[in-house]
Amino acid sequence: MIMGILDSKSPTGPLAEKWTKHKNDINLVNPANKRNIDIIVVGTGLAGGSAAATLAELGYNVKTFCYQDSPRRAHSIAAQGGINAAKNYQGDGDSNYRLFYDTIKGGDYRAREANVYRLAEVSGNIIDQCVAQGVPFAREYGGLLDNRSFGGVLVSRTFYAKGQTGQQLLLGAYAAMNRQIHRGKIQSYTRHEMMDLVLVDGKARGIIARDLVSGEIERHSAHAVVLATGGYGNVFYLSTNAMGSNVMAAWRAHRKGAFFANPCYTQIHPTCIPVSGDHQSKLTLMSESLRNDGRIWVPKKLEDAVAVREGRLKPVEIPEGDRDYYLERRYPAFGNLVPRDVASRAAKERCDAGFGVNRTGEAVFLDFASAIARYGREKAMISGIADPDPETVTKLGEAVIEAKYGNLFQMYEKIVDEDPYKTPMMIYPAVHYTMGGLWVDYNLQTTIPGCYAAGEANFSDHGANRLGASALMQGLADGYFVLPYTIGDYLSKDIRTGKIPTDSPEFEEAENQVRGRMQKLMSGTGIHSVDHYHKKLGKIMWDKCGMARNAKGLEEAIKEIAALRKDFWENVKVTGTLDSKNQELEKAGRVADFLELGELFAKDALHRNESCGGHFREEYQTEDGEALRDDDNFRYVGAWEYMGEPRDAKLHKEELVFENIELKTRSYK
Ligand SMILES: Cc1cc2nc3c(=O)[nH]c(=O)nc-3n(C[C@H](O)[C@H](O)[C@H](O)COP(=O)(O)OP(=O)(O)OC[C@H]3O[C@@H](n4cnc5c(N)ncnc54)[C@H](O)[C@@H]3O)c2cc1C
């Protein structure tokens, strides 16, 4: 494994002045010249939608691509809990520095200081932008925007729209896009999948896309290509991601020279509806916002846990003294609002010790009884009801909980068929988000000139663990406030280039490669479906690269995934035809890439001989089971260069320098 060193291009100077200085220093493209420049934005979720709308508003000619039938259906729409911003509306001591500090610490000191500070700096602008678009954030009685708390922080800085924050933000971005579509500044290609990136003279100059309805292969050129294609959590098969979320665009760029950073950094979210059986293809998140009011517990006594599992004892029958609120016990300072990696591991620890509460022993309780009582009493007092009876308190309290989380409670009831107002929810950790992704410099440019990555698709600002409500913040920061500036610096050299032709040998070759790959996928005479392989891959990933990893398991995973990939190419059966709508073929292309990424993921996890954030190597833990970092040897971003097979990938390092924050053992106690 040969190593190279990567330059982040972070500006020099004091942390709080870097972004302003950078904006002052970089080149601009004048408005008349912008009209002659084309930009492709692949992905129209929050990151891509916001980038496309802003770039078009600036005057560039934008083409957008998404595989859904509308940008409105991007996975971003699923985001529930909220979006962070350091507005300090609550007057509880928030500041740009605190948001920066919380994010770096939350990510277990594995993120780039300059990027994270910039994120905090522009966070407030995002809220203003979205309010101006009409995003209906929750408001307090007096009309001011409301906030709640998310994990790993001691302030309330999360702006939200009930449990539908992503949906409302996406409607805002989509409305902004629509304005540009009607102005003719955005050409929107829906039901189109990017199949490859086209490089001309070493620069990203276009993509090969497939029209998913007609099956036609198309060439599209531009002066720069932005990939905002989301995360790759579905490499685990079961995750909270949308079924279509995949790594294809990022992986195709990786194969063309874009380094893939920290692939093993995955977020396992602690509050998801537990797996119910082999038939499942999707897991459901119960938003982290619920941890503002829900208390997490398991029975203190093993016999109670067994009785609950066997249906002989109801959770509400377990007296208060026999409940183990293990997060409050272990982490008194942050309690139920510890970061996700910490909460997930703690749930696993209790379940592994035999205290799990569902049939499979892989669930803990999330209980709202105390919150209902607390809110009910408060409401009664406000309403002038002296000495309310318990039924009145419960009724009033449930109404408050319903106003805050109604849609989440309804979703839970529909899926589990239990009323979470009356009995605690059952939850368990599940794959949710990927902190790894395409390596980008401070300008969000990948290692391919002219190829940019935004949102969850880049290796992001979250280090080894993302704090709740920070993905929306980062995606929109990238799209509305960062990329529109930084891409201009690159494009300023292209003002005389003219249109990029699509009849060049480079486009020809890329198209032929795409066709060849698809023909190969279709030509299999095997017996197994694409899902068969995806499920098998997911099982290896979950068992050996999941919440806890060790060298032996990772070595096995590498071999098993390589063997599964070989089997896939020999034995997969893809039905339908090449030149028509064919969802089986779409899946096959995506799973083929997951089968490569999965191996690189395991290789990355194996090489990182430390535990940090969501990357928990069993060999490296403190006495009380916390992640044990090795700052001397692993204080770097690991970015992999494609060399043919995942096993041959070459590691490049970006050393992480901490000048504004003291490197400490992360503690939430
Ligand atoms: C259930 C759930 C709840 C969440 N809640 C929150 C929350 O409350 N707060 C928070 O901050 N974060 C939350 N997150 C995380 C957050 O939603 C995502 O990280 C974020 O929305 C990703 O946005 P994105 O724009 O980067 O990608 P996405 O929204 O995933 O969009 C990807 C886009 O790329 C397109 N695409 C992908 N591949 C191709 C291709 N090959 N060709 C063409 N188009 C392609 C897709 O069509 C889509 O338009 C949640 C995540 C989940 C799963």
XYZ file of C-alpha atoms and ligand atoms in Angstrom:
722
model
C 0.000 0.000 0.000
C 1.872 3.080 -1.214
C 0.925 6.350 0.360
C 0.539 9.818 -1.066
C -0.153 13.141 0.624
C -3.197 15.262 -0.192
C -3.461 19.031 -0.093
C -6.789 20.271 1.280
C -6.151 23.772 -0.110
C -7.505 25.210 3.140
C -6.791 28.935 3.189
C -4.223 30.286 5.585
C -4.979 32.830 8.310
C -7.182 32.896 11.379
C -9.954 30.292 11.377
C -12.835 32.756 11.484
C -11.423 34.748 8.557
C -10.478 31.917 6.211
C -13.734 31.774 4.260
C -14.036 35.525 3.811
C -10.409 35.744 2.789
C -10.846 32.880 0.359
C -13.912 34.469 -1.237
C -11.946 37.667 -1.642
C -8.989 35.877 -3.196
C -10.620 33.558 -5.714
C -11.368 34.405 -9.327
C -14.823 35.420 -10.482
C -16.645 34.891 -13.757
C -18.413 37.975 -15.030
C -22.171 37.752 -15.664
C -21.827 37.828 -19.467
C -19.324 34.989 -19.425
C -21.442 32.871 -17.099
C -23.985 32.651 -19.926
C -21.399 30.737 -21.979
C -20.637 28.181 -19.329
C -22.470 24.909 -18.794
C -22.600 22.983 -15.548
C -24.015 19.518 -15.015
C -25.468 18.811 -11.570
C -26.137 15.152 -10.970
C -28.575 14.732 -8.099
C -31.350 17.089 -7.124
C -31.749 16.362 -3.440
C -31.027 19.157 -1.017
C -27.380 19.476 -2.021
C -27.872 19.244 -5.779
C -31.185 21.110 -5.860
C -29.783 24.058 -3.924
C -26.595 24.088 -5.998
C -28.459 23.923 -9.309
C -30.895 26.704 -8.387
C -28.115 28.977 -7.173
C -25.777 28.351 -10.104
C -28.618 29.030 -12.537
C -29.615 32.177 -10.650
C -26.004 33.298 -11.035
C -26.356 32.905 -14.776
C -24.691 29.577 -15.615
C -26.477 27.124 -17.920
C -27.349 24.167 -15.747
C -28.436 20.658 -16.605
C -29.743 18.565 -13.717
C -30.161 14.808 -13.513
C -31.984 12.546 -11.120
C -33.278 9.019 -11.360
C -36.621 9.769 -9.711
C -39.566 11.128 -11.671
C -39.189 14.461 -9.901
C -36.496 16.267 -7.903
C -39.108 16.341 -5.173
C -38.651 12.637 -4.609
C -34.966 12.704 -3.669
C -34.038 10.839 -0.537
C -33.642 14.205 1.226
C -37.407 14.287 1.506
C -37.168 11.618 4.196
C -35.275 13.824 6.638
C -37.375 14.221 9.697
C -35.856 15.896 12.695
C -34.324 19.187 11.678
C -31.435 21.325 10.563
C -28.817 22.964 12.759
C -27.790 26.603 12.726
C -25.818 28.688 15.185
C -28.400 31.449 15.499
C -28.489 31.421 19.297
C -32.199 32.234 19.208
C -32.565 30.501 22.547
C -29.893 32.632 24.160
C -28.380 29.472 25.548
C -24.779 30.245 24.694
C -24.596 29.104 21.079
C -22.080 30.576 18.646
C -20.277 29.694 15.426
C -17.386 28.440 17.511
C -19.626 26.169 19.571
C -21.203 24.641 16.486
C -17.713 24.169 15.072
C -16.502 22.678 18.351
C -19.473 20.320 18.735
C -19.098 19.098 15.136
C -15.373 18.430 15.381
C -15.767 16.709 18.741
C -18.877 14.836 17.553
C -16.864 13.545 14.595
C -14.203 12.328 17.023
C -11.583 14.764 15.714
C -11.480 13.335 12.235
C -12.803 16.337 10.252
C -11.074 19.307 8.634
C -11.151 22.415 10.824
C -11.479 25.002 8.029
C -14.474 23.286 6.422
C -16.297 22.782 9.680
C -15.854 26.394 10.742
C -17.169 27.556 7.365
C -20.161 25.273 7.822
C -20.928 26.888 11.172
C -20.390 30.337 9.693
C -22.910 29.914 6.875
C -25.412 27.898 8.936
C -27.415 30.984 9.894
C -27.693 32.079 6.254
C -29.328 28.769 5.382
C -32.190 29.415 7.773
C -32.687 32.947 6.417
C -32.615 31.630 2.850
C -35.155 28.922 3.581
C -37.473 31.218 5.508
C -37.379 33.588 2.537
C -38.410 30.665 0.327
C -41.369 30.040 2.606
C -40.166 26.929 4.390
C -42.625 26.582 7.286
C -40.256 26.082 10.200
C -41.927 25.511 13.545
C -42.521 28.713 15.459
C -42.987 29.557 19.086
C -46.128 31.180 20.415
C -44.696 34.665 19.829
C -43.905 33.899 16.182
C -40.156 33.382 16.470
C -38.577 30.281 15.018
C -38.484 27.416 17.481
C -35.518 25.163 18.222
C -34.950 21.774 19.738
C -31.907 19.777 20.745
C -30.089 17.017 18.958
C -27.428 14.620 20.163
C -23.940 15.598 21.244
C -24.667 19.231 22.054
C -25.695 21.231 25.112
C -27.717 23.920 23.306
C -30.933 23.999 21.266
C -29.980 24.916 17.725
C -32.108 22.627 15.605
C -34.728 24.275 13.390
C -37.516 21.971 12.314
C -40.808 21.593 10.526
C -42.588 18.973 12.614
C -41.087 15.607 11.607
C -40.923 16.646 7.940
C -38.011 19.048 7.821
C -36.369 17.466 4.781
C -39.596 17.543 2.838
C -40.194 21.214 3.526
C -36.599 22.180 2.755
C -36.719 20.182 -0.453
C -39.908 21.931 -1.510
C -38.032 25.195 -0.994
C -35.059 24.085 -3.076
C -37.330 22.606 -5.705
C -39.320 25.830 -5.947
C -36.047 27.689 -6.448
C -35.096 25.165 -9.138
C -38.470 25.493 -10.804
C -38.040 29.224 -11.146
C -34.852 28.543 -13.091
C -36.441 25.774 -15.158
C -39.101 28.253 -16.253
C -36.429 30.836 -17.048
C -34.725 28.243 -19.238
C -31.600 28.313 -17.097
C -32.030 24.740 -15.857
C -32.724 21.834 -18.143
C -34.070 19.149 -15.858
C -33.551 15.510 -16.815
C -35.616 13.299 -14.540
C -35.679 9.477 -14.748
C -32.093 9.696 -15.979
C -29.200 7.865 -14.385
C -25.591 8.912 -14.714
C -23.696 5.842 -15.836
C -20.236 7.331 -16.201
C -18.179 10.467 -15.993
C -16.428 11.678 -19.143
C -12.932 13.131 -18.889
C -11.354 15.179 -21.661
C -7.696 16.118 -21.202
C -7.933 14.982 -17.607
C -10.883 17.293 -16.817
C -14.490 16.348 -16.088
C -16.372 17.434 -19.214
C -19.602 15.511 -19.133
C -21.507 12.389 -18.325
C -23.047 9.381 -20.003
C -26.635 9.000 -18.825
C -29.346 6.439 -19.416
C -32.920 7.490 -19.962
C -34.560 5.082 -17.558
C -37.869 5.155 -19.402
C -36.711 4.551 -22.976
C -33.438 2.800 -22.118
C -31.572 5.169 -24.434
C -27.965 6.089 -23.711
C -27.207 9.804 -23.946
C -24.132 12.038 -23.952
C -24.162 15.336 -22.059
C -21.278 17.762 -21.930
C -20.422 20.667 -19.648
C -17.494 22.671 -18.372
C -17.841 21.175 -14.911
C -19.757 18.344 -13.275
C -21.179 18.436 -9.764
C -22.020 15.146 -8.105
C -24.640 15.510 -5.391
C -25.773 11.937 -5.520
C -26.225 11.100 -1.843
C -24.806 8.422 0.414
C -24.101 4.718 0.084
C -25.708 3.273 3.240
C -27.560 0.784 1.058
C -24.330 -1.169 0.672
C -25.719 -2.791 3.851
C -28.911 -3.714 1.963
C -31.000 -2.844 5.018
C -30.809 0.817 5.963
C -32.995 3.833 6.566
C -32.027 5.194 3.133
C -34.442 5.339 0.244
C -34.477 2.087 -1.730
C -32.855 3.761 -4.716
C -29.959 5.404 -2.868
C -26.757 4.100 -4.359
C -23.111 4.785 -4.992
C -22.994 4.477 -8.770
C -22.220 8.076 -9.717
C -19.572 8.491 -7.030
C -18.092 5.090 -7.782
C -17.922 5.737 -11.513
C -16.071 8.979 -10.738
C -13.812 7.048 -8.378
C -12.940 4.650 -11.146
C -12.051 7.640 -13.305
C -9.664 9.104 -10.742
C -11.660 10.684 -7.899
C -10.290 9.465 -4.577
C -12.766 7.865 -2.187
C -12.279 9.024 1.394
C -12.957 7.200 4.656
C -15.342 4.653 3.128
C -15.626 2.808 6.445
C -17.123 5.781 8.345
C -20.771 4.808 8.611
C -23.412 6.125 10.908
C -25.568 3.588 12.666
C -28.572 5.466 14.019
C -29.773 4.385 17.445
C -33.491 4.963 17.034
C -34.858 2.856 14.215
C -37.699 0.380 14.152
C -36.054 -3.025 14.736
C -35.685 -5.576 11.959
C -38.735 -7.836 11.968
C -37.697 -10.613 9.604
C -35.914 -11.816 6.458
C -38.593 -10.443 4.173
C -37.631 -6.822 4.839
C -35.977 -4.576 2.290
C -36.094 -1.298 4.208
C -35.741 0.019 7.731
C -37.546 2.982 9.242
C -36.018 5.746 11.270
C -37.620 7.184 14.365
C -36.131 10.667 14.372
C -33.454 11.631 16.845
C -35.684 14.550 17.807
C -37.648 11.984 19.806
C -34.707 11.740 22.192
C -35.554 15.278 23.361
C -38.504 13.808 25.194
C -38.200 10.028 24.969
C -36.181 8.168 27.611
C -34.294 5.059 26.587
C -34.303 2.055 28.891
C -34.203 -1.708 29.279
C -35.269 -3.775 32.290
C -32.713 -3.915 35.103
C -33.418 -7.583 35.768
C -32.619 -10.257 33.220
C -35.744 -12.199 34.167
C -37.894 -9.160 33.359
C -36.225 -8.822 29.959
C -36.939 -12.505 29.241
C -40.544 -12.116 30.400
C -41.033 -9.063 28.149
C -39.565 -10.954 25.183
C -41.874 -13.874 25.803
C -44.896 -11.613 26.096
C -45.512 -12.454 29.774
C -44.752 -8.952 31.040
C -45.704 -5.589 29.629
C -43.172 -2.740 29.792
C -45.683 -0.512 31.581
C -45.891 -3.134 34.344
C -42.195 -2.791 35.189
C -41.814 -0.433 38.156
C -39.622 2.623 37.811
C -36.963 1.219 40.135
C -36.533 -1.870 37.943
C -35.755 0.123 34.799
C -32.245 0.850 33.619
C -32.114 4.222 31.888
C -28.665 3.257 30.762
C -27.784 6.420 28.823
C -28.746 8.636 31.750
C -26.785 6.289 34.022
C -23.624 6.202 31.887
C -23.661 9.744 30.499
C -25.290 12.045 33.069
C -24.230 15.275 31.296
C -25.775 14.440 27.896
C -28.161 11.660 28.958
C -30.432 10.497 26.151
C -28.878 13.072 23.833
C -25.435 11.557 23.484
C -24.214 11.346 19.869
C -25.523 8.566 17.694
C -22.446 6.354 17.710
C -22.366 6.383 21.505
C -26.103 5.702 21.859
C -25.980 2.898 19.281
C -23.104 1.115 20.934
C -24.747 1.433 24.337
C -27.931 -0.188 22.973
C -25.907 -3.010 21.434
C -24.042 -3.513 24.700
C -27.296 -3.912 26.664
C -28.817 -6.228 24.063
C -25.651 -8.328 23.803
C -25.790 -8.661 27.590
C -29.260 -10.177 27.261
C -31.493 -7.218 28.108
C -33.075 -6.761 24.670
C -36.843 -6.454 24.750
C -38.259 -7.795 21.500
C -38.580 -11.325 20.158
C -35.059 -11.329 18.698
C -33.530 -9.602 21.740
C -32.416 -6.684 19.592
C -34.494 -3.773 20.822
C -34.628 -1.260 23.660
C -37.459 0.981 24.826
C -37.971 4.639 23.929
C -40.490 5.844 26.447
C -42.562 9.018 26.469
C -44.521 8.434 29.677
C -42.477 10.929 31.738
C -42.677 13.575 29.013
C -46.423 13.103 28.654
C -46.856 13.552 32.411
C -44.513 16.555 32.517
C -46.155 18.346 29.583
C -49.609 17.413 30.837
C -49.018 18.998 34.234
C -47.554 22.106 32.630
C -50.454 22.440 30.230
C -52.963 21.952 33.019
C -51.297 24.695 35.011
C -51.294 27.052 32.022
C -54.953 26.248 31.416
C -55.781 27.061 35.018
C -56.764 23.502 35.932
C -55.818 23.164 39.573
C -55.061 19.657 40.794
C -55.819 17.809 37.514
C -56.650 14.093 37.640
C -54.225 11.635 35.963
C -56.464 11.148 32.905
C -56.553 14.886 32.260
C -52.779 15.134 32.643
C -52.269 12.265 30.192
C -54.713 13.709 27.692
C -53.129 17.146 27.795
C -49.614 15.697 27.699
C -50.381 13.455 24.729
C -51.714 16.451 22.849
C -48.384 18.252 23.330
C -46.434 15.196 22.185
C -48.738 14.848 19.200
C -48.142 18.456 18.202
C -44.393 17.891 18.340
C -44.021 14.429 16.861
C -47.474 13.412 15.636
C -46.440 12.104 12.234
C -43.615 10.010 13.706
C -45.946 8.433 16.244
C -48.456 7.693 13.518
C -45.755 6.131 11.352
C -44.639 3.931 14.242
C -48.165 2.783 14.953
C -48.814 1.948 11.308
C -45.646 -0.142 11.041
C -45.576 -1.840 14.434
C -49.297 -1.857 15.220
C -48.751 -0.592 18.774
C -49.803 2.754 20.201
C -46.612 4.585 21.275
C -48.633 7.025 23.389
C -49.645 4.099 25.594
C -46.647 1.775 25.461
C -42.965 2.573 24.886
C -41.629 2.368 21.342
C -39.138 -0.392 20.611
C -36.045 0.757 18.774
C -32.687 -0.596 17.633
C -29.695 0.869 15.747
C -29.659 0.690 11.949
C -27.451 1.954 9.131
C -28.427 5.510 8.361
C -25.767 7.758 6.850
C -22.295 7.547 5.394
C -19.649 10.033 6.446
C -17.261 8.641 3.822
C -17.520 9.656 0.184
C -15.619 11.373 -2.569
C -12.621 13.245 -1.220
C -12.943 16.975 -1.841
C -10.673 19.900 -1.117
C -11.815 23.128 0.520
C -13.404 24.130 -2.814
C -15.429 20.896 -2.870
C -13.436 19.764 -5.887
C -12.566 16.078 -6.126
C -9.172 14.904 -7.322
C -10.518 15.182 -10.878
C -10.315 18.802 -12.067
C -13.801 20.097 -12.797
C -15.548 17.340 -10.878
C -17.137 18.580 -7.653
C -18.992 16.688 -4.952
C -21.589 18.086 -2.568
C -23.840 16.849 0.220
C -23.694 13.292 1.481
C -21.784 12.243 -1.642
C -18.610 13.949 -0.494
C -16.592 12.752 2.472
C -18.051 15.707 4.223
C -17.424 17.737 7.284
C -18.562 15.203 9.827
C -15.413 13.249 10.534
C -16.031 9.796 11.924
C -19.531 10.543 13.218
C -22.138 13.035 12.094
C -24.188 14.903 14.653
C -27.945 14.881 14.151
C -29.447 17.632 11.976
C -26.053 18.382 10.434
C -26.514 16.600 7.102
C -29.188 19.009 5.921
C -27.035 21.881 7.113
C -24.024 20.613 5.196
C -25.918 19.765 2.002
C -27.526 23.196 1.879
C -24.318 24.976 2.882
C -22.548 23.231 0.008
C -25.305 23.995 -2.477
C -26.463 27.488 -1.573
C -23.339 29.049 -0.131
C -20.065 27.260 -0.906
C -20.045 25.673 -4.340
C -21.519 28.682 -6.176
C -18.423 30.650 -5.136
C -15.700 28.032 -5.406
C -16.732 26.580 -8.755
C -16.384 30.048 -10.307
C -12.691 30.060 -9.500
C -12.234 26.955 -11.638
C -14.608 28.075 -14.384
C -12.905 31.447 -14.725
C -10.309 29.579 -16.816
C -13.002 28.295 -19.152
C -14.509 31.520 -20.398
C -12.976 31.082 -23.855
C -13.372 27.323 -24.117
C -16.709 27.312 -25.911
C -19.180 24.437 -25.972
C -17.749 21.032 -25.173
C -18.499 18.734 -28.122
C -19.991 15.314 -27.410
C -18.680 13.672 -30.593
C -15.115 13.427 -29.307
C -13.304 10.085 -28.913
C -13.539 10.467 -25.130
C -17.351 10.544 -25.199
C -17.363 7.725 -27.742
C -15.183 5.554 -25.546
C -17.124 6.296 -22.363
C -20.398 5.456 -24.083
C -18.980 2.215 -25.432
C -17.769 1.241 -21.983
C -21.224 1.865 -20.538
C -22.894 -0.180 -23.253
C -20.367 -2.990 -22.829
C -20.932 -3.140 -19.085
C -24.687 -3.240 -19.462
C -24.491 -5.915 -22.123
C -22.319 -7.963 -19.811
C -24.851 -7.587 -17.020
C -27.658 -8.670 -19.335
C -25.796 -11.580 -20.871
C -25.620 -13.619 -17.666
C -27.368 -16.963 -17.865
C -27.307 -17.377 -14.109
C -30.081 -18.243 -11.742
C -29.831 -15.652 -8.996
C -31.612 -12.343 -8.846
C -29.820 -9.065 -8.180
C -31.474 -8.885 -4.759
C -30.020 -12.267 -3.878
C -26.522 -10.762 -4.155
C -27.453 -7.494 -2.527
C -28.864 -9.296 0.512
C -25.768 -11.472 0.801
C -23.519 -8.442 0.589
C -25.618 -6.672 3.209
C -25.284 -9.570 5.601
C -21.493 -9.652 5.285
C -21.371 -5.898 5.770
C -23.618 -5.904 8.840
C -21.985 -8.906 10.496
C -18.375 -7.953 9.806
C -18.243 -4.235 9.047
C -21.184 -3.032 11.143
C -21.458 -1.498 14.585
C -18.383 -3.340 15.830
C -15.508 -4.579 13.690
C -12.357 -6.594 14.269
C -9.378 -7.540 12.126
C -10.403 -11.176 11.703
C -13.928 -10.312 10.599
C -12.707 -7.627 8.225
C -10.180 -9.957 6.614
C -12.959 -12.464 6.098
C -15.263 -9.773 4.728
C -12.688 -8.728 2.130
C -12.394 -12.285 0.837
C -16.106 -12.993 0.994
C -17.072 -9.819 -0.854
C -14.486 -10.457 -3.584
C -15.855 -13.988 -4.012
C -19.436 -12.728 -4.040
C -18.552 -10.182 -6.714
C -17.059 -12.881 -8.912
C -20.137 -15.025 -8.407
C -22.360 -12.039 -9.246
C -20.710 -11.424 -12.595
C -20.921 -15.130 -13.447
C -24.322 -15.999 -12.103
C -26.580 -13.002 -11.913
C -29.764 -13.146 -13.928
C -31.048 -9.799 -15.139
C -34.449 -10.005 -16.754
C -35.929 -7.625 -19.357
C -34.113 -5.907 -22.162
C -31.341 -3.364 -22.510
C -33.182 -0.786 -24.542
C -36.339 -0.370 -22.526
C -37.433 0.477 -19.031
C -35.711 -2.135 -16.895
C -35.547 -1.700 -13.151
C -33.765 -5.008 -12.674
C -30.941 -3.712 -14.864
C -30.832 -0.455 -12.895
C -30.476 -2.419 -9.681
C -27.829 -4.669 -11.201
C -25.601 -1.740 -12.125
C -25.928 -0.299 -8.644
C -25.279 -3.576 -6.848
C -22.244 -4.262 -9.060
C -20.752 -1.025 -7.718
C -21.744 -1.794 -4.125
C -19.841 -5.071 -4.521
C -16.673 -3.097 -5.241
C -17.272 -0.386 -2.665
C -18.004 -3.006 0.016
C -14.560 -4.487 -0.360
C -12.865 -1.093 -0.215
C -14.966 -0.292 2.847
C -13.662 -3.379 4.648
C -10.110 -2.658 3.527
C -10.355 0.879 4.894
C -11.802 -0.368 8.201
C -9.022 -2.939 8.454
C -6.236 -0.460 7.846
C -7.565 2.003 10.452
C -6.174 0.412 13.592
C -8.068 2.632 15.988
C -11.638 3.307 16.998
C -13.143 6.688 16.224
C -16.776 7.761 16.059
C -18.832 5.251 14.111
C -15.745 3.183 13.275
C -15.513 0.905 16.301
C -12.723 -1.642 16.207
C -13.206 -4.075 19.070
C -9.448 -4.277 19.603
C -9.276 -0.557 20.372
C -11.547 0.444 23.202
C -11.242 1.965 26.652
C -11.967 -0.028 29.790
C -15.543 1.191 29.819
C -16.129 0.325 26.178
C -15.626 3.731 24.545
C -13.850 4.289 21.209
C -10.076 4.579 21.623
C -8.445 6.828 19.039
C -4.818 6.710 17.986
C -4.063 10.322 17.114
C -0.367 9.701 16.589
C -0.918 7.243 13.775
C -4.386 7.883 12.373
C -5.064 11.609 12.596
C -5.713 11.719 8.872
C -8.349 11.373 6.205
C -7.727 8.141 4.297
C -8.453 8.680 0.605
C -8.216 5.731 -1.767
C -7.129 5.854 -5.368
C -8.650 3.340 -7.749
C -6.035 1.008 -9.169
C -8.154 -1.688 -10.853
C -9.443 -3.920 -8.062
C -10.466 -2.686 -4.592
C -7.708 -4.800 -3.062
C -5.113 -2.815 -5.056
C -6.428 0.621 -4.096
C -3.703 3.035 -3.058
C -4.005 5.070 0.124
C -3.430 8.822 0.200
C -3.470 10.763 3.416
C -4.682 14.201 4.286
C -3.151 15.035 7.635
C -5.645 16.738 9.930
C -4.230 19.754 11.711
C -5.957 21.013 14.857
C -4.898 24.540 15.645
C -8.119 25.881 17.096
C -9.339 23.010 19.162
C -7.554 20.840 21.647
C -7.409 17.164 20.791
C -9.053 15.351 23.678
C -10.571 12.008 24.470
C -14.206 12.490 23.599
C -16.401 12.429 26.674
C -20.128 12.934 27.137
C -20.186 12.141 30.811
C -34.927 8.695 7.331
C -33.876 9.765 7.351
C -34.053 10.898 8.112
C -33.087 11.891 8.130
N -33.287 12.994 8.902
C -32.351 13.971 8.900
C -32.555 15.148 9.673
O -33.554 15.319 10.341
N -31.585 16.089 9.638
C -30.447 15.952 8.905
O -29.619 16.858 8.904
N -30.268 14.849 8.155
C -31.170 13.864 8.132
N -30.963 12.748 7.382
C -29.830 12.710 6.452
C -30.143 13.545 5.226
O -31.493 13.385 4.879
C -29.298 13.191 4.020
O -27.966 13.067 4.378
C -29.411 14.269 2.958
O -30.759 14.552 2.684
C -28.688 13.879 1.694
O -28.943 14.873 0.733
P -28.188 14.861 -0.660
O -28.736 15.991 -1.436
O -26.737 14.802 -0.439
O -28.599 13.473 -1.335
P -30.032 12.827 -1.688
O -31.158 13.540 -1.091
O -29.874 11.373 -1.400
O -30.166 13.035 -3.219
C -29.425 12.272 -4.140
C -29.812 12.700 -5.521
O -28.916 12.100 -6.445
C -29.645 11.490 -7.491
N -28.810 10.401 -8.004
C -28.109 9.474 -7.313
N -27.405 8.701 -8.140
C -27.656 9.146 -9.392
C -27.212 8.765 -10.669
N -26.337 7.777 -10.859
N -27.699 9.434 -11.739
C -28.581 10.462 -11.581
N -29.005 10.881 -10.378
C -28.548 10.227 -9.305
C -30.949 11.106 -6.895
O -31.914 10.970 -7.896
C -31.199 12.302 -5.971
O -31.753 13.351 -6.705
C -31.918 11.727 7.377
C -31.728 10.596 6.605
C -32.694 9.596 6.626
C -32.425 8.335 5.885
